[in-house]
Amino acid sequence: MPDRHPTDHVTPADHFDHLNHLDRPLEQQGVCRPPLDRLGELKEFARLHARSQGMGARGTARILARIGTDAPDAADSWTRVWRLRGDELADRGRLLAACRHYTMARFPYPYDDPRRHAQQTAVATFDTWRRTHGGIERLELPHPEGTLHAWAAGLDTHRRSHRPLLLMMGGIVSVKEQWAPLLPRLTKLGYAAVVAELPGVGENTQRYTADSWRLIPWLLDHLSPRARTEAATLLFLSFGGHMALRAAAEDPRVRRILTVGPPVAAFFTDATWWERVPRITKDTLHRLTVAQDEPELRSRLQEFALTEGQLRSVGAAVRCVTSARDEIIPPRDAHLLRTAVPDVRVKVLDDVHGSPGHPGAVRRWLAWNLRGAGRQGRRQGRP
């Protein structure tokens, strides 16, 4: 199949002039560098992330078998192989499936031109799909520290029709297009649902810092004219869960947190555990924090650690899934959650980080918790 420009099949480029800003702030500071060449680790993580998106193991294995390098210009390069499969699916009208492949093409973050093109294509392809199906809107949110974009459903300008807000974010390597197809289902549960990205991820041009949690109260303020934000539910995964916990210690509007595999304290401070952390995770944190080297990164991460006092101040009901074989988050973090957060329930699965091997169990757990919160929020909102 001939190579093509990665946006040939999607909405015309003049609809997406704003996409040119992707990652500029990080590139200009000289930190959007490639990770060390660990193709084997990249493939292993890709299997897990592909599975979490509902991609079949056989199809993923066939694609990975064709990848021989991460060099951006090679015919068997990571991004080229994933992107060409995405193009094939898009040509057949399978836009959501194509979008999943484009998000894998930019994995773990866009440190070269092909990955940046793949990320833009993922956004544009999802936009084409949602315009066709309706029910999802695109938000541009001009934050003082950097613009971010979001996908939303169920927002309303009439106050009497406001639904309780469900705010969603993934972790440090997942973009909002992975979760946005869930938005129409969430409105059926009674929510106004919005999915955005962590600072530095996808179309969020902010830098990831220990104060990034302040983005959550800002979003609640910004969305309050169109949703009930005084009793918000946060579905924040992995490193997003850390942000949600920190925000809930300060903002009483956060009433419920659903999270999977959040770092809490030991991940950020335990030097011995840090040696075990996968290189991809370290490289991604280098990029998001704009740290110039490992000592600077370790120094900055110390500021992220949540204290027992902060966790005891969390007024939200916290529901968390952890993994017994998590290779990223140390067991001490789950123990601290159990002992310090006043209202917490922790479900442990025998899996690695994010529990990608138990998608059904995680989905059922999320559905159970979301149904209860959505119904309660709708009852509270009736006049």
mmCIF file of N, CA and C in Angstrom, residues 236-339:
data_model
loop_
_atom_site.group_PDB
_atom_site.id
_atom_site.type_symbol
_atom_site.label_atom_id
_atom_site.label_comp_id
_atom_site.label_asym_id
_atom_site.label_seq_id
_atom_site.Cartn_x
_atom_site.Cartn_y
_atom_site.Cartn_z
ATOM 1 N N PHE A 236 -10.383 9.156 36.923
ATOM 2 C CA PHE A 236 -9.008 9.523 36.582
ATOM 3 C C PHE A 236 -8.130 8.289 36.766
ATOM 4 N N LEU A 237 -7.433 7.875 35.724
ATOM 5 C CA LEU A 237 -6.688 6.632 35.727
ATOM 6 C C LEU A 237 -5.199 6.868 35.924
ATOM 7 N N SER A 238 -4.547 5.945 36.618
ATOM 8 C CA SER A 238 -3.100 5.948 36.787
ATOM 9 C C SER A 238 -2.620 7.283 37.366
ATOM 10 N N PHE A 239 -1.729 7.985 36.673
ATOM 11 C CA PHE A 239 -1.213 9.249 37.198
ATOM 12 C C PHE A 239 -2.312 10.299 37.303
ATOM 13 N N GLY A 240 -3.366 10.147 36.525
ATOM 14 C CA GLY A 240 -4.515 11.021 36.699
ATOM 15 C C GLY A 240 -5.149 10.837 38.059
ATOM 16 N N GLY A 241 -5.146 9.608 38.581
ATOM 17 C CA GLY A 241 -5.699 9.351 39.898
ATOM 18 C C GLY A 241 -4.965 10.104 40.988
ATOM 19 N N HIS A 242 -3.659 10.238 40.833
ATOM 20 C CA HIS A 242 -2.876 11.034 41.781
ATOM 21 C C HIS A 242 -3.350 12.479 41.791
ATOM 22 N N MET A 243 -3.554 13.043 40.602
ATOM 23 C CA MET A 243 -4.065 14.416 40.507
ATOM 24 C C MET A 243 -5.425 14.559 41.168
ATOM 25 N N ALA A 244 -6.290 13.566 40.955
ATOM 26 C CA ALA A 244 -7.639 13.620 41.519
ATOM 27 C C ALA A 244 -7.599 13.594 43.043
ATOM 28 N N LEU A 245 -6.750 12.753 43.611
ATOM 29 C CA LEU A 245 -6.638 12.681 45.066
ATOM 30 C C LEU A 245 -6.149 14.006 45.645
ATOM 31 N N ARG A 246 -5.164 14.588 44.999
ATOM 32 C CA ARG A 246 -4.626 15.869 45.497
ATOM 33 C C ARG A 246 -5.690 16.961 45.414
ATOM 34 N N ALA A 247 -6.458 16.998 44.337
ATOM 35 C CA ALA A 247 -7.506 18.011 44.201
ATOM 36 C C ALA A 247 -8.599 17.803 45.237
ATOM 37 N N ALA A 248 -8.955 16.544 45.493
ATOM 38 C CA ALA A 248 -10.030 16.254 46.442
ATOM 39 C C ALA A 248 -9.659 16.651 47.865
ATOM 40 N N ALA A 249 -8.372 16.725 48.155
ATOM 41 C CA ALA A 249 -7.939 17.172 49.483
ATOM 42 C C ALA A 249 -8.196 18.654 49.688
ATOM 43 N N GLU A 250 -8.426 19.384 48.595
ATOM 44 C CA GLU A 250 -8.608 20.838 48.672
ATOM 45 C C GLU A 250 -9.999 21.296 48.253
ATOM 46 N N ASP A 251 -10.648 20.566 47.368
ATOM 47 C CA ASP A 251 -11.891 21.039 46.756
ATOM 48 C C ASP A 251 -13.051 20.118 47.132
ATOM 49 N N PRO A 252 -13.991 20.580 47.956
ATOM 50 C CA PRO A 252 -15.098 19.723 48.393
ATOM 51 C C PRO A 252 -16.085 19.376 47.282
ATOM 52 N N ARG A 253 -15.965 20.019 46.116
ATOM 53 C CA ARG A 253 -16.858 19.683 45.007
ATOM 54 C C ARG A 253 -16.569 18.294 44.447
ATOM 55 N N VAL A 254 -15.362 17.790 44.681
ATOM 56 C CA VAL A 254 -15.022 16.434 44.249
ATOM 57 C C VAL A 254 -15.611 15.467 45.269
ATOM 58 N N ARG A 255 -16.688 14.785 44.876
ATOM 59 C CA ARG A 255 -17.408 13.904 45.795
ATOM 60 C C ARG A 255 -17.069 12.431 45.607
ATOM 61 N N ARG A 256 -16.540 12.081 44.444
ATOM 62 C CA ARG A 256 -16.289 10.667 44.166
ATOM 63 C C ARG A 256 -15.110 10.557 43.210
ATOM 64 N N ILE A 257 -14.207 9.615 43.494
ATOM 65 C CA ILE A 257 -13.049 9.349 42.641
ATOM 66 C C ILE A 257 -13.032 7.869 42.294
ATOM 67 N N LEU A 258 -13.003 7.567 41.008
ATOM 68 C CA LEU A 258 -12.807 6.207 40.518
ATOM 69 C C LEU A 258 -11.456 6.178 39.813
ATOM 70 N N THR A 259 -10.575 5.280 40.241
ATOM 71 C CA THR A 259 -9.226 5.295 39.685
ATOM 72 C C THR A 259 -8.672 3.883 39.612
ATOM 73 N N VAL A 260 -7.686 3.707 38.734
ATOM 74 C CA VAL A 260 -7.019 2.423 38.542
ATOM 75 C C VAL A 260 -5.514 2.667 38.588
ATOM 76 N N GLY A 261 -4.843 2.067 39.560
ATOM 77 C CA GLY A 261 -3.387 2.118 39.636
ATOM 78 C C GLY A 261 -2.771 3.484 39.823
ATOM 79 N N PRO A 262 -3.244 4.305 40.775
ATOM 80 C CA PRO A 262 -2.642 5.633 40.935
ATOM 81 C C PRO A 262 -1.356 5.594 41.759
ATOM 82 N N PRO A 263 -0.347 6.364 41.377
ATOM 83 C CA PRO A 263 0.774 6.580 42.290
ATOM 84 C C PRO A 263 0.323 7.503 43.421
ATOM 85 N N VAL A 264 0.884 7.330 44.597
ATOM 86 C CA VAL A 264 0.453 8.127 45.746
ATOM 87 C C VAL A 264 1.638 8.852 46.372
ATOM 88 N N ALA A 265 2.616 8.100 46.870
ATOM 89 C CA ALA A 265 3.758 8.723 47.537
ATOM 90 C C ALA A 265 5.060 7.989 47.246
ATOM 91 N N ALA A 266 5.103 6.686 47.549
ATOM 92 C CA ALA A 266 6.349 5.934 47.430
ATOM 93 C C ALA A 266 6.889 5.930 46.002
ATOM 94 N N PHE A 267 6.003 5.927 45.005
ATOM 95 C CA PHE A 267 6.495 5.967 43.623
ATOM 96 C C PHE A 267 7.401 7.173 43.409
ATOM 97 N N PHE A 268 7.043 8.280 44.003
ATOM 98 C CA PHE A 268 7.771 9.530 43.776
ATOM 99 C C PHE A 268 9.015 9.671 44.650
ATOM 100 N N THR A 269 9.093 8.909 45.735
ATOM 101 C CA THR A 269 10.172 9.134 46.707
ATOM 102 C C THR A 269 11.109 7.949 46.907
ATOM 103 N N ASP A 270 10.696 6.751 46.559
ATOM 104 C CA ASP A 270 11.470 5.547 46.861
ATOM 105 C C ASP A 270 12.535 5.329 45.787
ATOM 106 N N ALA A 271 13.788 5.631 46.120
ATOM 107 C CA ALA A 271 14.874 5.518 45.146
ATOM 108 C C ALA A 271 15.131 4.075 44.740
ATOM 109 N N THR A 272 14.925 3.141 45.649
ATOM 110 C CA THR A 272 15.132 1.731 45.321
ATOM 111 C C THR A 272 14.092 1.247 44.330
ATOM 112 N N TRP A 273 12.826 1.605 44.568
ATOM 113 C CA TRP A 273 11.772 1.213 43.631
ATOM 114 C C TRP A 273 11.985 1.868 42.274
ATOM 115 N N TRP A 274 12.455 3.091 42.256
ATOM 116 C CA TRP A 274 12.655 3.823 41.007
ATOM 117 C C TRP A 274 13.532 3.046 40.028
ATOM 118 N N GLU A 275 14.498 2.299 40.545
ATOM 119 C CA GLU A 275 15.378 1.527 39.668
ATOM 120 C C GLU A 275 14.617 0.464 38.896
ATOM 121 N N ARG A 276 13.453 0.048 39.399
ATOM 122 C CA ARG A 276 12.646 -0.978 38.744
ATOM 123 C C ARG A 276 11.664 -0.405 37.732
ATOM 124 N N VAL A 277 11.428 0.875 37.782
ATOM 125 C CA VAL A 277 10.397 1.493 36.940
ATOM 126 C C VAL A 277 10.800 1.376 35.472
ATOM 127 N N PRO A 278 9.888 0.978 34.588
ATOM 128 C CA PRO A 278 10.215 0.829 33.166
ATOM 129 C C PRO A 278 10.759 2.122 32.558
ATOM 130 N N ARG A 279 11.685 1.944 31.625
ATOM 131 C CA ARG A 279 12.329 3.088 30.989
ATOM 132 C C ARG A 279 11.318 3.980 30.284
ATOM 133 N N ILE A 280 10.293 3.402 29.686
ATOM 134 C CA ILE A 280 9.286 4.200 28.984
ATOM 135 C C ILE A 280 8.597 5.154 29.946
ATOM 136 N N THR A 281 8.274 4.686 31.137
ATOM 137 C CA THR A 281 7.636 5.547 32.134
ATOM 138 C C THR A 281 8.558 6.694 32.510
ATOM 139 N N LYS A 282 9.825 6.385 32.745
ATOM 140 C CA LYS A 282 10.786 7.431 33.110
ATOM 141 C C LYS A 282 10.943 8.449 31.986
ATOM 142 N N ASP A 283 11.089 7.961 30.753
ATOM 143 C CA ASP A 283 11.264 8.877 29.617
ATOM 144 C C ASP A 283 10.044 9.779 29.440
ATOM 145 N N THR A 284 8.856 9.209 29.616
ATOM 146 C CA THR A 284 7.634 10.007 29.468
ATOM 147 C C THR A 284 7.568 11.090 30.547
ATOM 148 N N LEU A 285 7.921 10.749 31.765
ATOM 149 C CA LEU A 285 7.929 11.745 32.835
ATOM 150 C C LEU A 285 8.985 12.822 32.593
ATOM 151 N N HIS A 286 10.120 12.434 32.027
ATOM 152 C CA HIS A 286 11.126 13.434 31.620
ATOM 153 C C HIS A 286 10.474 14.473 30.716
ATOM 154 N N ARG A 287 9.755 13.990 29.717
ATOM 155 C CA ARG A 287 9.156 14.901 28.747
ATOM 156 C C ARG A 287 8.083 15.774 29.376
ATOM 157 N N LEU A 288 7.179 15.175 30.144
ATOM 158 C CA LEU A 288 6.042 15.929 30.674
ATOM 159 C C LEU A 288 6.461 16.971 31.702
ATOM 160 N N THR A 289 7.496 16.661 32.479
ATOM 161 C CA THR A 289 7.944 17.597 33.519
ATOM 162 C C THR A 289 8.969 18.588 32.997
ATOM 163 N N VAL A 290 9.459 18.382 31.784
ATOM 164 C CA VAL A 290 10.494 19.226 31.186
ATOM 165 C C VAL A 290 11.783 19.160 32.011
ATOM 166 N N ALA A 291 12.041 18.026 32.621
ATOM 167 C CA ALA A 291 13.297 17.834 33.350
ATOM 168 C C ALA A 291 14.420 17.570 32.355
ATOM 169 N N GLN A 292 15.590 18.133 32.618
ATOM 170 C CA GLN A 292 16.692 18.010 31.679
ATOM 171 C C GLN A 292 17.490 16.732 31.859
ATOM 172 N N ASP A 293 17.488 16.170 33.058
ATOM 173 C CA ASP A 293 18.224 14.935 33.304
ATOM 174 C C ASP A 293 17.566 14.187 34.455
ATOM 175 N N GLU A 294 18.089 12.997 34.738
ATOM 176 C CA GLU A 294 17.455 12.155 35.764
ATOM 177 C C GLU A 294 17.504 12.767 37.160
ATOM 178 N N PRO A 295 18.628 13.340 37.602
ATOM 179 C CA PRO A 295 18.615 13.964 38.938
ATOM 180 C C PRO A 295 17.568 15.070 39.063
ATOM 181 N N GLU A 296 17.411 15.866 38.021
ATOM 182 C CA GLU A 296 16.396 16.917 38.078
ATOM 183 C C GLU A 296 14.991 16.307 38.115
ATOM 184 N N LEU A 297 14.781 15.246 37.352
ATOM 185 C CA LEU A 297 13.479 14.582 37.373
ATOM 186 C C LEU A 297 13.178 14.034 38.763
ATOM 187 N N ARG A 298 14.135 13.326 39.355
ATOM 188 C CA ARG A 298 13.914 12.765 40.682
ATOM 189 C C ARG A 298 13.627 13.859 41.700
ATOM 190 N N SER A 299 14.320 14.980 41.576
ATOM 191 C CA SER A 299 14.090 16.089 42.492
ATOM 192 C C SER A 299 12.679 16.645 42.340
ATOM 193 N N ARG A 300 12.229 16.784 41.111
ATOM 194 C CA ARG A 300 10.883 17.325 40.888
ATOM 195 C C ARG A 300 9.803 16.360 41.361
ATOM 196 N N LEU A 301 10.031 15.079 41.157
ATOM 197 C CA LEU A 301 9.018 14.109 41.544
ATOM 198 C C LEU A 301 8.817 14.051 43.054
ATOM 199 N N GLN A 302 9.830 14.382 43.816
ATOM 200 C CA GLN A 302 9.671 14.392 45.273
ATOM 201 C C GLN A 302 8.504 15.294 45.685
ATOM 202 N N GLU A 303 8.285 16.355 44.943
ATOM 203 C CA GLU A 303 7.238 17.319 45.287
ATOM 204 C C GLU A 303 5.836 16.762 45.033
ATOM 205 N N PHE A 304 5.738 15.690 44.266
ATOM 206 C CA PHE A 304 4.430 15.116 43.931
ATOM 207 C C PHE A 304 3.864 14.248 45.053
ATOM 208 N N ALA A 305 4.711 13.739 45.923
ATOM 209 C CA ALA A 305 4.279 12.751 46.910
ATOM 210 C C ALA A 305 3.181 13.319 47.809
ATOM 211 N N LEU A 306 2.102 12.565 47.965
ATOM 212 C CA LEU A 306 1.003 12.980 48.831
ATOM 213 C C LEU A 306 1.310 12.581 50.274
ATOM 214 N N THR A 307 0.986 13.461 51.206
ATOM 215 C CA THR A 307 1.221 13.190 52.614
ATOM 216 C C THR A 307 -0.005 12.526 53.237
ATOM 217 N N GLU A 308 0.194 11.914 54.392
ATOM 218 C CA GLU A 308 -0.942 11.327 55.099
ATOM 219 C C GLU A 308 -1.970 12.396 55.439
ATOM 220 N N GLY A 309 -1.487 13.579 55.801
ATOM 221 C CA GLY A 309 -2.413 14.665 56.115
ATOM 222 C C GLY A 309 -3.280 15.044 54.939
ATOM 223 N N GLN A 310 -2.686 15.123 53.754
ATOM 224 C CA GLN A 310 -3.475 15.439 52.559
ATOM 225 C C GLN A 310 -4.489 14.341 52.277
ATOM 226 N N LEU A 311 -4.077 13.091 52.404
ATOM 227 C CA LEU A 311 -4.994 11.984 52.132
ATOM 228 C C LEU A 311 -6.127 11.936 53.152
ATOM 229 N N ARG A 312 -5.850 12.285 54.385
ATOM 230 C CA ARG A 312 -6.908 12.304 55.396
ATOM 231 C C ARG A 312 -7.894 13.445 55.153
ATOM 232 N N SER A 313 -7.481 14.425 54.365
ATOM 233 C CA SER A 313 -8.358 15.547 54.036
ATOM 234 C C SER A 313 -9.246 15.272 52.831
ATOM 235 N N VAL A 314 -9.054 14.129 52.193
ATOM 236 C CA VAL A 314 -9.866 13.795 51.020
ATOM 237 C C VAL A 314 -11.294 13.501 51.483
ATOM 238 N N GLY A 315 -12.219 14.354 51.079
ATOM 239 C CA GLY A 315 -13.609 14.172 51.459
ATOM 240 C C GLY A 315 -14.401 13.333 50.491
ATOM 241 N N ALA A 316 -13.805 12.985 49.366
ATOM 242 C CA ALA A 316 -14.492 12.197 48.341
ATOM 243 C C ALA A 316 -14.482 10.719 48.703
ATOM 244 N N ALA A 317 -15.478 10.001 48.202
ATOM 245 C CA ALA A 317 -15.466 8.538 48.269
ATOM 246 C C ALA A 317 -14.519 8.040 47.177
ATOM 247 N N VAL A 318 -13.502 7.293 47.578
ATOM 248 C CA VAL A 318 -12.475 6.833 46.644
ATOM 249 C C VAL A 318 -12.656 5.341 46.398
ATOM 250 N N ARG A 319 -12.779 4.968 45.130
ATOM 251 C CA ARG A 319 -12.891 3.574 44.729
ATOM 252 C C ARG A 319 -11.749 3.290 43.762
ATOM 253 N N CYS A 320 -10.932 2.305 44.108
ATOM 254 C CA CYS A 320 -9.656 2.119 43.408
ATOM 255 C C CYS A 320 -9.428 0.656 43.058
ATOM 256 N N VAL A 321 -8.911 0.417 41.857
ATOM 257 C CA VAL A 321 -8.421 -0.895 41.458
ATOM 258 C C VAL A 321 -6.900 -0.848 41.451
ATOM 259 N N THR A 322 -6.257 -1.813 42.108
ATOM 260 C CA THR A 322 -4.805 -1.926 42.063
ATOM 261 C C THR A 322 -4.431 -3.294 41.508
ATOM 262 N N SER A 323 -3.185 -3.421 41.087
ATOM 263 C CA SER A 323 -2.699 -4.662 40.485
ATOM 264 C C SER A 323 -1.634 -5.288 41.371
ATOM 265 N N ALA A 324 -1.774 -6.564 41.650
ATOM 266 C CA ALA A 324 -0.860 -7.250 42.566
ATOM 267 C C ALA A 324 0.551 -7.342 42.001
ATOM 268 N N ARG A 325 0.690 -7.314 40.672
ATOM 269 C CA ARG A 325 2.014 -7.421 40.040
ATOM 270 C C ARG A 325 2.386 -6.120 39.326
ATOM 271 N N ASP A 326 1.916 -4.998 39.845
ATOM 272 C CA ASP A 326 2.175 -3.701 39.214
ATOM 273 C C ASP A 326 3.680 -3.451 39.137
ATOM 274 N N GLU A 327 4.172 -3.219 37.926
ATOM 275 C CA GLU A 327 5.594 -2.988 37.717
ATOM 276 C C GLU A 327 5.958 -1.505 37.818
ATOM 277 N N ILE A 328 4.956 -0.641 37.963
ATOM 278 C CA ILE A 328 5.206 0.803 38.027
ATOM 279 C C ILE A 328 4.924 1.357 39.420
ATOM 280 N N ILE A 329 3.791 1.011 40.004
ATOM 281 C CA ILE A 329 3.376 1.577 41.290
ATOM 282 C C ILE A 329 3.726 0.603 42.421
ATOM 283 N N PRO A 330 4.482 1.041 43.432
ATOM 284 C CA PRO A 330 4.863 0.140 44.523
ATOM 285 C C PRO A 330 3.676 -0.213 45.413
ATOM 286 N N PRO A 331 3.701 -1.395 46.029
ATOM 287 C CA PRO A 331 2.591 -1.814 46.901
ATOM 288 C C PRO A 331 2.339 -0.860 48.058
ATOM 289 N N ARG A 332 3.358 -0.174 48.502
ATOM 290 C CA ARG A 332 3.189 0.749 49.625
ATOM 291 C C ARG A 332 2.162 1.828 49.332
ATOM 292 N N ASP A 333 1.997 2.194 48.061
ATOM 293 C CA ASP A 333 1.045 3.257 47.725
ATOM 294 C C ASP A 333 -0.393 2.807 47.963
ATOM 295 N N ALA A 334 -0.718 1.580 47.592
ATOM 296 C CA ALA A 334 -2.069 1.069 47.848
ATOM 297 C C ALA A 334 -2.323 0.940 49.349
ATOM 298 N N HIS A 335 -1.305 0.527 50.095
ATOM 299 C CA HIS A 335 -1.452 0.421 51.547
ATOM 300 C C HIS A 335 -1.729 1.786 52.162
ATOM 301 N N LEU A 336 -1.021 2.816 51.671
ATOM 302 C CA LEU A 336 -1.241 4.167 52.194
ATOM 303 C C LEU A 336 -2.657 4.638 51.898
ATOM 304 N N LEU A 337 -3.163 4.331 50.721
ATOM 305 C CA LEU A 337 -4.549 4.689 50.405
ATOM 306 C C LEU A 337 -5.509 4.064 51.415
ATOM 307 N N ARG A 338 -5.323 2.769 51.662
ATOM 308 C CA ARG A 338 -6.229 2.055 52.563
ATOM 309 C C ARG A 338 -6.217 2.631 53.977
ATOM 310 N N THR A 339 -5.060 3.056 54.434
ATOM 311 C CA THR A 339 -4.932 3.460 55.832
ATOM 312 C C THR A 339 -5.170 4.944 56.057
#
